[in-house]
Short mmCIF file of C-alpha atoms in Angstrom, two decimals:
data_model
loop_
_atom_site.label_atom_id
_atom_site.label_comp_id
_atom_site.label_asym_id
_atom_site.label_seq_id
_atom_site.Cartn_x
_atom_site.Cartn_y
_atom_site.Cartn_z
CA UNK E 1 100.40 24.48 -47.25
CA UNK E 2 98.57 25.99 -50.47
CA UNK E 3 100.18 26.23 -53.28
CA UNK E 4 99.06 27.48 -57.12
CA UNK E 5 99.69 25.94 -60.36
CA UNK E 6 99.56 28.72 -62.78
CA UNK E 7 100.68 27.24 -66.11
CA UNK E 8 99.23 27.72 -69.87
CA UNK E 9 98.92 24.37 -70.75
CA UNK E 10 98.59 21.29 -68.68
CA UNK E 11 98.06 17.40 -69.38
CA UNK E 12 95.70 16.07 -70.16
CA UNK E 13 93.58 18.55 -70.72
CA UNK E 14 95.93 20.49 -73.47
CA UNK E 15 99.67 20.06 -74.20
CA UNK E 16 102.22 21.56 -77.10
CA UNK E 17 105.08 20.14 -74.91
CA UNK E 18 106.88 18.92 -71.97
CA UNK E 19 105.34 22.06 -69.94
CA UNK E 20 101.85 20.05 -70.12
CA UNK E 21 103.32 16.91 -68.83
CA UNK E 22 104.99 18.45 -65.57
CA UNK E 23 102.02 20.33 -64.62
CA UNK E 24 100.23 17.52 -65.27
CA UNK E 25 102.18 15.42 -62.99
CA UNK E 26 103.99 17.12 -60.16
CA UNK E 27 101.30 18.46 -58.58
CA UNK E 28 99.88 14.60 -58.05
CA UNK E 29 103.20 13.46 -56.24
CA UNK E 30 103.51 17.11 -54.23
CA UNK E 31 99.51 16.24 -53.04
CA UNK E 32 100.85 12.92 -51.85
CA UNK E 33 103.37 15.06 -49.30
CA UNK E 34 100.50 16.67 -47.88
CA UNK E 35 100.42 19.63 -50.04
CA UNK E 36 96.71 21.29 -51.00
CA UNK E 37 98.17 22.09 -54.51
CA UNK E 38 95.74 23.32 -57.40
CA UNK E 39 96.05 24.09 -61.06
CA UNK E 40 94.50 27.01 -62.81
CA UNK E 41 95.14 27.27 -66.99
CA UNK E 42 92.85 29.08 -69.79
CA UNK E 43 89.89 27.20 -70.97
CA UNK E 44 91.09 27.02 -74.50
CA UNK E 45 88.84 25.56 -76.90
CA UNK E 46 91.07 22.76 -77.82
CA UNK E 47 89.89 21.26 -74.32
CA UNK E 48 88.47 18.29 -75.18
CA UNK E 49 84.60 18.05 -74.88
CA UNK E 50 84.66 15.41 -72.41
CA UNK E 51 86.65 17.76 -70.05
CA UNK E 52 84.70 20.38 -70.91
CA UNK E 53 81.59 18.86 -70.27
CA UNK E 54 83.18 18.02 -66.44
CA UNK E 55 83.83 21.77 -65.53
CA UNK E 56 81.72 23.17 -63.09
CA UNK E 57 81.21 26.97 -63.09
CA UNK E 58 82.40 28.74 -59.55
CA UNK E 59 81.58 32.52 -60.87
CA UNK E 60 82.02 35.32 -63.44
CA UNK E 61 84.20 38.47 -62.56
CA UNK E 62 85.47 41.27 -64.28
CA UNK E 63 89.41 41.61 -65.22
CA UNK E 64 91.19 44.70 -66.11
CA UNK E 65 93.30 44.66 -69.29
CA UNK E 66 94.84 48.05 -69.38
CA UNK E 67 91.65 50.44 -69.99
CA UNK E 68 89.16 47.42 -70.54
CA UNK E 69 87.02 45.69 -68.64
CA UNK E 70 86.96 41.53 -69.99
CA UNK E 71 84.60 39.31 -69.02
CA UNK E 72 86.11 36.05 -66.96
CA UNK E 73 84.49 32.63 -66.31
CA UNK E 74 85.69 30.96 -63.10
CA UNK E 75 85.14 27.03 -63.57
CA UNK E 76 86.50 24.14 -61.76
CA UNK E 77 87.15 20.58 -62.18
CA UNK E 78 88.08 18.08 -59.97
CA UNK E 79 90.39 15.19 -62.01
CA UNK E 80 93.06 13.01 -60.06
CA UNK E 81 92.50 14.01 -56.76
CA UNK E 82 93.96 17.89 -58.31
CA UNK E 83 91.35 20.50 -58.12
CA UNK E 84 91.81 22.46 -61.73
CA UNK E 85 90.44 26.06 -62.51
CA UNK E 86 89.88 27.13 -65.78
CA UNK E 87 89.37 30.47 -66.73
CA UNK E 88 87.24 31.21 -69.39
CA UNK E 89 87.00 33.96 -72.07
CA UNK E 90 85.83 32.91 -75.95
CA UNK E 91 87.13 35.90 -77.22
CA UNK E 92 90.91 35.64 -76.02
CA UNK E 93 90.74 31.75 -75.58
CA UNK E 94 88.68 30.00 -78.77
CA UNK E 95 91.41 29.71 -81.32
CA UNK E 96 92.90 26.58 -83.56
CA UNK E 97 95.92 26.72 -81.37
CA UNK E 98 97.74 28.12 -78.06
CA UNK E 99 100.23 30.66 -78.86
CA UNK E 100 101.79 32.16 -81.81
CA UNK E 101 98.54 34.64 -82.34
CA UNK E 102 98.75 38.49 -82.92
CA UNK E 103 97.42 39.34 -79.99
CA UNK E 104 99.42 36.92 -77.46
CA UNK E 105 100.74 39.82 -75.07
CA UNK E 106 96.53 40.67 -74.29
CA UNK E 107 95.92 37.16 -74.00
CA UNK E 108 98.01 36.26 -71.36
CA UNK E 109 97.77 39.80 -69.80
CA UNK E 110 94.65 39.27 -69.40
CA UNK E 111 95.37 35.30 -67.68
CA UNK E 112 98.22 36.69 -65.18
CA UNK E 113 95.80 39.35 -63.67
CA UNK E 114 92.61 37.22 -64.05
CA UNK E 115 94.56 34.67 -62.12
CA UNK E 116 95.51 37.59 -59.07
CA UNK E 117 91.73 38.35 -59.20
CA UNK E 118 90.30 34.67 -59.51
CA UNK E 119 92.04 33.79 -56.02
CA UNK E 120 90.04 35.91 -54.09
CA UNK E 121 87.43 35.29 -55.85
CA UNK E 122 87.38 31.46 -55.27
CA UNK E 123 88.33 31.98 -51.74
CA UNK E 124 91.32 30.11 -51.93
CA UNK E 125 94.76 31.76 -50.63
CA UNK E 126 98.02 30.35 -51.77
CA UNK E 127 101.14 30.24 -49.33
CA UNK E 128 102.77 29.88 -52.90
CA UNK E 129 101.89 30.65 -56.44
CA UNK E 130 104.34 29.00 -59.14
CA UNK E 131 104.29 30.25 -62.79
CA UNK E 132 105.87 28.89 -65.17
CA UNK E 133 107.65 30.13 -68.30
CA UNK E 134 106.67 33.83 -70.33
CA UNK E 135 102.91 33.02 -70.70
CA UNK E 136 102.81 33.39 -66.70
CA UNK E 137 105.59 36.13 -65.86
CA UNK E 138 103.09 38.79 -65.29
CA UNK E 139 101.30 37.44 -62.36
CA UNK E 140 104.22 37.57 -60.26
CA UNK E 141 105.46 41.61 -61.85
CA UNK E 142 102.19 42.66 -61.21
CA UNK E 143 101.95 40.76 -57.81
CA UNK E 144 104.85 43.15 -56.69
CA UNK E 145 103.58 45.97 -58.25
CA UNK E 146 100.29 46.21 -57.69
CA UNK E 147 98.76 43.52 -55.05
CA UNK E 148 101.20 42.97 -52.71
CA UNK E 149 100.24 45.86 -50.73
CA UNK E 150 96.66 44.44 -49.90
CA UNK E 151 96.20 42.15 -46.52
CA UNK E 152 94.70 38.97 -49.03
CA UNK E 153 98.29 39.20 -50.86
CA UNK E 154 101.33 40.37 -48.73
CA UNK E 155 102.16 36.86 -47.24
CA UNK E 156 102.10 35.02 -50.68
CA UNK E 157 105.74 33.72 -51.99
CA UNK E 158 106.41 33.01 -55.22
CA UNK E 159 108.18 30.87 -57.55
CA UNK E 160 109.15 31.13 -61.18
CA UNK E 161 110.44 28.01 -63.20
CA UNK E 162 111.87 28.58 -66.65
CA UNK E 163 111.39 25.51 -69.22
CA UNK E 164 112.37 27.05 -71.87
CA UNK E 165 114.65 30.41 -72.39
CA UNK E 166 114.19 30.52 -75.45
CA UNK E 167 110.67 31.61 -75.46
CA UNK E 168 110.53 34.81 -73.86
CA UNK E 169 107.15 36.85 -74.31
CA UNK E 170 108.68 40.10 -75.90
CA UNK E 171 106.49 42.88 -77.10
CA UNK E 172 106.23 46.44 -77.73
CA UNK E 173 106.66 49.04 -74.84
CA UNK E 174 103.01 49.83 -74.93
CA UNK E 175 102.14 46.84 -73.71
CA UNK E 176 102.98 48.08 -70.21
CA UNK E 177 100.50 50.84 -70.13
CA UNK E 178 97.94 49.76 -71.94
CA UNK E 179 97.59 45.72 -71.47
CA UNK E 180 99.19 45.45 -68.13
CA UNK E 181 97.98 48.89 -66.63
CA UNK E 182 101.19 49.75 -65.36
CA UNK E 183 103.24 53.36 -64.84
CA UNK E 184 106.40 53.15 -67.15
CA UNK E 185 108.50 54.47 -63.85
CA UNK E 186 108.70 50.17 -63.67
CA UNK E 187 109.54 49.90 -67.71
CA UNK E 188 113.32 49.07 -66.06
CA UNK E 189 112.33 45.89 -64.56
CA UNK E 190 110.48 43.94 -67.66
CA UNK E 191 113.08 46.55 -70.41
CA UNK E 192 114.48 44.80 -73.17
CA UNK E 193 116.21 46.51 -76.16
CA UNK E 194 113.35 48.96 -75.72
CA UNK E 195 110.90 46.36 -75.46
CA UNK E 196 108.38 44.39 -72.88
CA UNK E 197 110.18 41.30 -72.20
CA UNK E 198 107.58 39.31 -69.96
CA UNK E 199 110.09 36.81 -68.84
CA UNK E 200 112.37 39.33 -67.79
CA UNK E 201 109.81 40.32 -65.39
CA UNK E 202 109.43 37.58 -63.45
CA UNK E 203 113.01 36.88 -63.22
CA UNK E 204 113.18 40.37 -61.84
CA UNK E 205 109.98 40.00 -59.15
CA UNK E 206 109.84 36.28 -58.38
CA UNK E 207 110.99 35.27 -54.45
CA UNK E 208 113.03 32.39 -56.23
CA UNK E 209 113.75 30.84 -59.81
CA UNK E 210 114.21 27.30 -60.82
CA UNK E 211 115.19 25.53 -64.11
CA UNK E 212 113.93 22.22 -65.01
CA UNK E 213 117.83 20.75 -64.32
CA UNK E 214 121.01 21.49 -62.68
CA UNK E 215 123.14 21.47 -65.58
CA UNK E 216 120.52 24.04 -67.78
CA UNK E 217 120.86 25.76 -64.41
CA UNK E 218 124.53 26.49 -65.14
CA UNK E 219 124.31 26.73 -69.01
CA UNK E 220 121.55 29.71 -69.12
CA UNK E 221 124.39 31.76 -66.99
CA UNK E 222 126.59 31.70 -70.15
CA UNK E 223 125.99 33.60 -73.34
CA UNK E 224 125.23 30.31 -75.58
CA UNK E 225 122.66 29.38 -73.95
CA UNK E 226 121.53 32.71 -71.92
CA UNK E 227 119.58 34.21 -75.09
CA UNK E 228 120.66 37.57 -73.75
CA UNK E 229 119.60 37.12 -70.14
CA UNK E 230 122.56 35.46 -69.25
CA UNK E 231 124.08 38.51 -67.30
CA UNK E 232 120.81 38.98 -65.90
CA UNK E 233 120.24 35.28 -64.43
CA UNK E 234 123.95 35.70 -63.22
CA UNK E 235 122.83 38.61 -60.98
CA UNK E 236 120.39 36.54 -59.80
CA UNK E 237 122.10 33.55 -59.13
CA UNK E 238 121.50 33.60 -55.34
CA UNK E 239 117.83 33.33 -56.20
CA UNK E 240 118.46 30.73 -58.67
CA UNK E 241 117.86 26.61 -58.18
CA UNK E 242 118.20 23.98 -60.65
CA UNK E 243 115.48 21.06 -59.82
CA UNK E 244 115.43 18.14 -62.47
CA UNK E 245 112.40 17.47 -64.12
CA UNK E 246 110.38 13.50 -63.56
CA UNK E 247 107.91 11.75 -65.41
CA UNK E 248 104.52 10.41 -64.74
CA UNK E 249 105.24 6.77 -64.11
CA UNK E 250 101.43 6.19 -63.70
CA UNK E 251 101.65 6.97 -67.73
CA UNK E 252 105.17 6.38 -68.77
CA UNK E 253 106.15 2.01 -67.24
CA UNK E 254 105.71 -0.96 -69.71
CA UNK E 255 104.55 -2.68 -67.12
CA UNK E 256 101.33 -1.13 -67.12
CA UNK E 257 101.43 0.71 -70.16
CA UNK E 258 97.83 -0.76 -71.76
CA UNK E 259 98.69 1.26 -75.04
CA UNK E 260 102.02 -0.78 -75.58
CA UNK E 261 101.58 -4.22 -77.70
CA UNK E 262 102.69 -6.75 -74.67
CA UNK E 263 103.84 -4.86 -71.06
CA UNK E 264 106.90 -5.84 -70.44
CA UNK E 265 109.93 -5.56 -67.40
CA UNK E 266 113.20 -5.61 -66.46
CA UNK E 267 112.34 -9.40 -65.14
CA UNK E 268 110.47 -9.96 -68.83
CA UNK E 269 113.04 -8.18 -71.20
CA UNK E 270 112.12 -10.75 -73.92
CA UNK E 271 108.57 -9.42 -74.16
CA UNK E 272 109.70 -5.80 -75.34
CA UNK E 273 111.07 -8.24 -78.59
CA UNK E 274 107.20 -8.64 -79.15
CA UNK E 275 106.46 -4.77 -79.08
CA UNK E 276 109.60 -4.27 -81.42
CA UNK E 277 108.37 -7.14 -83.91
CA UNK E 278 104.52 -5.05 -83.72
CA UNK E 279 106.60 -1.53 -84.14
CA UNK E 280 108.05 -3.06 -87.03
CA UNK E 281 104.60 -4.77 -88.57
CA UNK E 282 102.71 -1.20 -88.39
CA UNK E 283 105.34 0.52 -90.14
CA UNK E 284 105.39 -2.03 -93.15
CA UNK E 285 109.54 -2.95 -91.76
CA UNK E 286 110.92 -6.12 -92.41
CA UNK E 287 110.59 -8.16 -89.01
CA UNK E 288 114.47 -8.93 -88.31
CA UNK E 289 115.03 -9.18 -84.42
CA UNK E 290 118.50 -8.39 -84.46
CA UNK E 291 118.76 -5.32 -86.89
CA UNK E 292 118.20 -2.86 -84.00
CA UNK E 293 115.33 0.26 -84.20
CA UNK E 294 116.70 4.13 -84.10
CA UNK E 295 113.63 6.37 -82.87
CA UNK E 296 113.13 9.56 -82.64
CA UNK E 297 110.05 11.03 -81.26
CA UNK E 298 110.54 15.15 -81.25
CA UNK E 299 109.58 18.67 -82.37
CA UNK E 300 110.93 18.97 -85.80
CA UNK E 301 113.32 22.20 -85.30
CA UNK E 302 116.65 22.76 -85.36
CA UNK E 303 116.70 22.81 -81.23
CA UNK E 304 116.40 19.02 -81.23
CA UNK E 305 119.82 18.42 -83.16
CA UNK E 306 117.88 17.48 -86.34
CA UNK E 307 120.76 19.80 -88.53
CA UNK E 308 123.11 16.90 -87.31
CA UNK E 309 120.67 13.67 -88.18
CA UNK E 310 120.31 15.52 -91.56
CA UNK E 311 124.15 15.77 -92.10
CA UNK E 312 124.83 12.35 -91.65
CA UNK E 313 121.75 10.38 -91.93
CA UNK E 314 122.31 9.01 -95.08
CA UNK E 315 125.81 7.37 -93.46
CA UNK E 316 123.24 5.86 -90.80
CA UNK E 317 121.03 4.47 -93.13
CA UNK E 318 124.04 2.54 -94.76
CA UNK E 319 124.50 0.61 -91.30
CA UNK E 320 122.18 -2.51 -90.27
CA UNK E 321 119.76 -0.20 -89.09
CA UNK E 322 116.16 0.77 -89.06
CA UNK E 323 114.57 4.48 -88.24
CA UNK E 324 111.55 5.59 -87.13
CA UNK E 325 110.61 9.58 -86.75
CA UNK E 326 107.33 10.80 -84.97
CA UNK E 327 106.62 14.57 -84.57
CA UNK E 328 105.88 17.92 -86.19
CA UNK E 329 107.28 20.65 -86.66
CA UNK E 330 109.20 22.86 -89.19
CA UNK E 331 108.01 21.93 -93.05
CA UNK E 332 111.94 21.84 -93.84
CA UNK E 333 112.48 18.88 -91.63
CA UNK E 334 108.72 17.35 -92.72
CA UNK E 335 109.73 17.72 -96.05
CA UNK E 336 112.96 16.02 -95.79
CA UNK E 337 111.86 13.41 -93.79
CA UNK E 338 109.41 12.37 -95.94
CA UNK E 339 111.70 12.31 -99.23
CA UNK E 340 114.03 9.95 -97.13
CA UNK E 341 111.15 7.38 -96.24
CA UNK E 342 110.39 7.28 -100.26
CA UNK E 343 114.03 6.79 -100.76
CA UNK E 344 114.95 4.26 -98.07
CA UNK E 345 111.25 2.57 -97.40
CA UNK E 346 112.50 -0.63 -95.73
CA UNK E 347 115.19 1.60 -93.69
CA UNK E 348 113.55 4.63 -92.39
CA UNK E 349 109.82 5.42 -91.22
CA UNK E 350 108.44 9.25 -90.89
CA UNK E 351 105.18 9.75 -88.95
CA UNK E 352 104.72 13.25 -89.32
CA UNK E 353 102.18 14.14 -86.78
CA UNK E 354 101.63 13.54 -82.96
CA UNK E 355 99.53 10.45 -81.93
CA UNK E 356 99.88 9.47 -78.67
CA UNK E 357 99.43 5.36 -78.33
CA UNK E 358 102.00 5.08 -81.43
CA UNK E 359 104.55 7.35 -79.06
CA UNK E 360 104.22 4.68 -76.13
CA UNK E 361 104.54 1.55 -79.16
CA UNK E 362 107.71 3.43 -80.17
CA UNK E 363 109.43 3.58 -77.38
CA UNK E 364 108.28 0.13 -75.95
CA UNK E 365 109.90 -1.03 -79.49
CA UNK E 366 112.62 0.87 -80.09
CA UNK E 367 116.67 -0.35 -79.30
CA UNK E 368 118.06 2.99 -78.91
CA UNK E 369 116.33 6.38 -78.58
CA UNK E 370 118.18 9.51 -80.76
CA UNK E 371 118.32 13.00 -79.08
CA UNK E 372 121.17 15.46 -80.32
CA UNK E 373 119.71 18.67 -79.08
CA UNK E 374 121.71 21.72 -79.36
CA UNK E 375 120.26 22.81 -76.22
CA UNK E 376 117.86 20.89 -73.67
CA UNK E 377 116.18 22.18 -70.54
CA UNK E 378 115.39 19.00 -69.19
CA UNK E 379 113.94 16.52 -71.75
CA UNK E 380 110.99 14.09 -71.07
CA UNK E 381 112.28 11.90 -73.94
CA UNK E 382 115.00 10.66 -72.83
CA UNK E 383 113.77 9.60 -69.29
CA UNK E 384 110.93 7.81 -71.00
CA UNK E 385 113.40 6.03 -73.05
CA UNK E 386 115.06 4.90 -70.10
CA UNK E 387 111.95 3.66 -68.63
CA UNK E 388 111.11 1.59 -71.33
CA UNK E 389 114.63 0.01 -72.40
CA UNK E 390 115.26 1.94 -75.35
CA UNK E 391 118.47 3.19 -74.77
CA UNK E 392 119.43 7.21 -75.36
CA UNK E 393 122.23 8.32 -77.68
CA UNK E 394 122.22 11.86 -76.84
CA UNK E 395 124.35 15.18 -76.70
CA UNK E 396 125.79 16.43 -73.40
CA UNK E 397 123.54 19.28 -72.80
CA UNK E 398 120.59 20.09 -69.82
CA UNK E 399 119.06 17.50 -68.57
CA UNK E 400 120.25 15.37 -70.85
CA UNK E 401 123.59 15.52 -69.57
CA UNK E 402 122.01 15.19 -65.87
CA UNK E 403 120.27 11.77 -66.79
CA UNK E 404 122.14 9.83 -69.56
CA UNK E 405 125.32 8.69 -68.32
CA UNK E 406 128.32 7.25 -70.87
CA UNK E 407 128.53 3.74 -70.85
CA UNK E 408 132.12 2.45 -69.58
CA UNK E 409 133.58 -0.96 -70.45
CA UNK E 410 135.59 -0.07 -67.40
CA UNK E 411 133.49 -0.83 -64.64
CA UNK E 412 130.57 -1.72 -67.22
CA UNK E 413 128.60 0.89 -65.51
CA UNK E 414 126.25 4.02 -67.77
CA UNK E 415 122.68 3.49 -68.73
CA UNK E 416 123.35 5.29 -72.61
CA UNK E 417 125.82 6.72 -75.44
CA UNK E 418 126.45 10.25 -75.58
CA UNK E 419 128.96 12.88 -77.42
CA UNK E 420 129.86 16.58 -76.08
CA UNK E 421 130.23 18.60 -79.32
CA UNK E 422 127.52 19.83 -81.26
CA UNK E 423 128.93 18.30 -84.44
CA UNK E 424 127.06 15.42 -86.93
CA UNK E 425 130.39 12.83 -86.98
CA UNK E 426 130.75 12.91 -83.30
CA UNK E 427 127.08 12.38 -82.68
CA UNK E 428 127.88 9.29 -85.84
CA UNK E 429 130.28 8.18 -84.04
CA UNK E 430 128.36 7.51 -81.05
CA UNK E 431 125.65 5.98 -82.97
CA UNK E 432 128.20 3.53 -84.15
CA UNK E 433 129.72 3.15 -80.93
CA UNK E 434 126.19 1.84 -79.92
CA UNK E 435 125.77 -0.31 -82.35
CA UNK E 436 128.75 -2.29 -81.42
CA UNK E 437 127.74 -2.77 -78.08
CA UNK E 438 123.79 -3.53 -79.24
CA UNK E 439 125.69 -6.82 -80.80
CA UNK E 440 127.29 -7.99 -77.64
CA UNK E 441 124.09 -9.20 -75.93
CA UNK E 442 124.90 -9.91 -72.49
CA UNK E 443 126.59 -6.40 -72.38
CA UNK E 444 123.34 -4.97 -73.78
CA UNK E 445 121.14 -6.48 -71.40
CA UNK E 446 122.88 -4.91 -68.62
CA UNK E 447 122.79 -1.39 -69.94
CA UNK E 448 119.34 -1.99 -70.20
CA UNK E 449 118.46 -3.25 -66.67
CA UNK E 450 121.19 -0.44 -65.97
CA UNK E 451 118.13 2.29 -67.59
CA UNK E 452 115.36 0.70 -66.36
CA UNK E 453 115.98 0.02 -62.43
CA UNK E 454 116.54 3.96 -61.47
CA UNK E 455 113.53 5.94 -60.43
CA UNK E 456 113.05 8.75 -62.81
CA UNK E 457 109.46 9.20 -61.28
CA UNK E 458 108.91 12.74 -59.47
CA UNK E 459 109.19 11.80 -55.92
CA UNK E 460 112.50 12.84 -55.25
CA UNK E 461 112.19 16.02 -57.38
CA UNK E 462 109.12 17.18 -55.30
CA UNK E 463 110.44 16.41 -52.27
CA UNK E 464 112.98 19.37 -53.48
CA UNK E 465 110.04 21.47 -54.25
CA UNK E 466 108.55 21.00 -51.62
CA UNK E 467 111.56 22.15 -48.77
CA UNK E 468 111.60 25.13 -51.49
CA UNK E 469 108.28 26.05 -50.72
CA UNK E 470 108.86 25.26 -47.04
CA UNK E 471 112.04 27.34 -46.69
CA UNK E 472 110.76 30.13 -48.32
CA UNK E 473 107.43 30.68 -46.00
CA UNK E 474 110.10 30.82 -43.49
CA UNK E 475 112.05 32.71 -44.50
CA UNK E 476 115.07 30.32 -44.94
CA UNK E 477 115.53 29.90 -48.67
CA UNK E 478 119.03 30.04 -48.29
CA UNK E 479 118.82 26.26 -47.25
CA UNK E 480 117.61 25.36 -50.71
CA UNK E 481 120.18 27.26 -52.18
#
């Protein structure tokens, strides 16, 4: 079976989120089921040079972008086992950072079709090409469209995964004409309050949909959390699958983990006391063992919950407690994150920024690991938490709600804490609730052998993907269903 990765970022060659890491890893475990899976992304600029330096160029062709003719660079890397295309245009693709530009709808107008005209070019034919999110919806509109009529295209399936709804791709109407090339007698199927809604169109043309969990499966239905194409996902519901997301455990197990301080297991618990007692040493914390580590490593926006840490975070900080915060993200939350580390400096530590090896030494030395989103897909966070010991607090939404179960004194069973209302004194109240059990070791221990003995690797996820794939080259989707 072929199948084809299209995706607009992908680790490790160029992330902005958890849309990197699972193109990064599932197509390494679905290659392990005998799948010939490739990956094929922009060559952005932020590639780093010894990437770049790898990449092998294939051939040059010409791609149509409404009345234009741009020029496309076809080049290849092998990395992993995972053959990688890249394609390459300076004009569209040499910027400071991946989206948010003027010109986005061109951009990736020009990547869905150059990606329908790079397959023939490379003479590779997919069984199965899988987009993923707005930046790819196009390929599989204009796959209906406009290719599927030709021999080299009418068998190929396709399959659209939403990470995120939020992020949709809308632009103006002339975008169908004269980016995409298309008669406005199909304006209907991509239509949006008058507008070009790219997601929309691949909802609308794609063999089958997935979401990155069962529970954001059923959420997106409603109008909370459909961002407007509730009704629309609910008339496709018999297309519609909910597959939860994995991690790479090749990157993400302290036991092998050679950017953590001391690798550590389930059998070796005490050693993660060494990468908390290093967390706390870089950070300039005092070194106390039993006053247990809050982290938080996240997009600073209001998505993540961080309206709810703000509310109440000065009632935290009045607890036995220390905080850490890694990420980036909206200069409100920077800002305020930063005034609270000068206010509370042996409490509460802000890293504003992403750095890699410091993510790994947080979580290896972290007690607890915060995530209140409002709304959650899937989350990577949490599952890494649970790999490493650090156990989640979180909110009952997404994947988050399909991964991080309650702990019960009845039974003593649950691997975290978590709280169903979007409100800052329930999520306190869990905190606190956590706490209390952090202090009762034995009972602690177990919740933490309870996190870190379940798989949370990708295996059983692309087993899934792949009897999707399967079912729909014969015709049998319904199976998946």
């Amino acid at each position: 079976m072929n199948v084809l990765f299209a995706v607009s970022e992908c680790a490790p060659f160029v992330k902005s989120g958890g849309l990197a890491d699972v193109a990064g890893a599932l197509p390494k475990e679905l290659k392990k089921d005998g799948v010939d899976v490739r990956v094929i992304l922009p060559k952005y600029h932020l590639i780093g040079e010894k990437f770049r330096n790898q990449m092998k160029q294939l051939t040059e062709i010409k791609v149509s972008v409404g009345w234009r003719q741009q020029f496309c660079g076809i080049e290849t890397l092998v990395y992993d086992g995972i053959t990688y295309y890249f394609l390459d245009n300076e004009y569209y693709f040499k910027r400071d950072s991946l989206y948010g530009h003027y010109d986005d709808a061109e951009r990736f107008s020009f990547f869905c079709r150059g990606v329908l005209e790079t397959i023939q070019a490379i003479d590779f034919q997919p069984d199965v090409i899988h987009t993923h999110d707005w930046h790819t919806g196009m390929i599989t509109f204009l796959l209906k469209e406009e290719y599927v009529h030709l021999p080299f295209y009418s068998g190929i399936k396709t399959v659209f995964t939403i990470h995120n709804l939020q992020f949709q791709g809308i632009f103006p109407h002339s975008v169908l004409y004269d980016l995409l090339g298309v008669h406005t007698d199909t304006f209907e199927k991509v239509e949006f309050h008058g507008l070009v809604n790219f997601m929309k169109g691949s909802i609308n043309s794609a063999d089958l949909i997935t979401t990155v969990s069962p529970t954001y499966k059923e959420e997106i239905k409603t109008s909370y959390y459909g961002e407007n194409l509730d009704g629309l996902l609910s008339f496709h519901n018999e297309r519609l699958v909910g597959i939860l997301n994995g991690i790479d455990t090749e990157v993400y197990h302290p036991a092998i983990d050679d950017l953590i301080a001391k690798p550590y297991g389930v059998e070796t618990l005490e050693d993660k006391a060494f990468n908390k007692q290093y967390l706390q040493t870089y950070f300039g914390l005092p070194v106390e063992e039993k006053t247990p580590i809050i982290s938080m490593v996240t997009r600073l926006t209001k998505q993540k919950g961080l309206d709810l840490v703000k509310r109440v975070l000065d009632e935290i900080l009045n607890e036995d407690v220390q905080m850490i915060i890694l990420g980036t993200g909206d200069k409100e939350f920077e800002d305020y994150f930063r005034y609270i580390e000068a206010k509370n400096p042996t409490k509460f530590k802000a890293f504003i920024g992403f750095d890699e090896k410091l993510a790994h030494a947080i979580y290896a030395g972290s007690d607890m690991f915060l995530m209140p989103s409002k709304f959650e897909p899937c989350g990577l966070g949490q599952l890494i938490a649970l790999q490493y010991g650090a156990i989640p607090i979180v909110r009952e939404t997404g994947g988050l709600n399909d991964t991080v179960h309650a702990y019960r004194e009845e039974g003593k069973s649950g691997n975290g804490f978590t709280f169903k209302h979007f409100n800052a004194h329930d999520m306190f109240y869990t905190i606190n609730r956590a706490l209390q059990f952090y202090h009762e070791s034995d009972t602690w221990a177990e919740i933490m052998k309870e996190a870190m003995t379940k798989d949370y690797s990708w295996s059983q996820s692309a087993k899934k993907y792949l009897m999707l794939y399967t079912d729909l080259m014969d015709g049998s989707e319904d199976r998946v269903l």
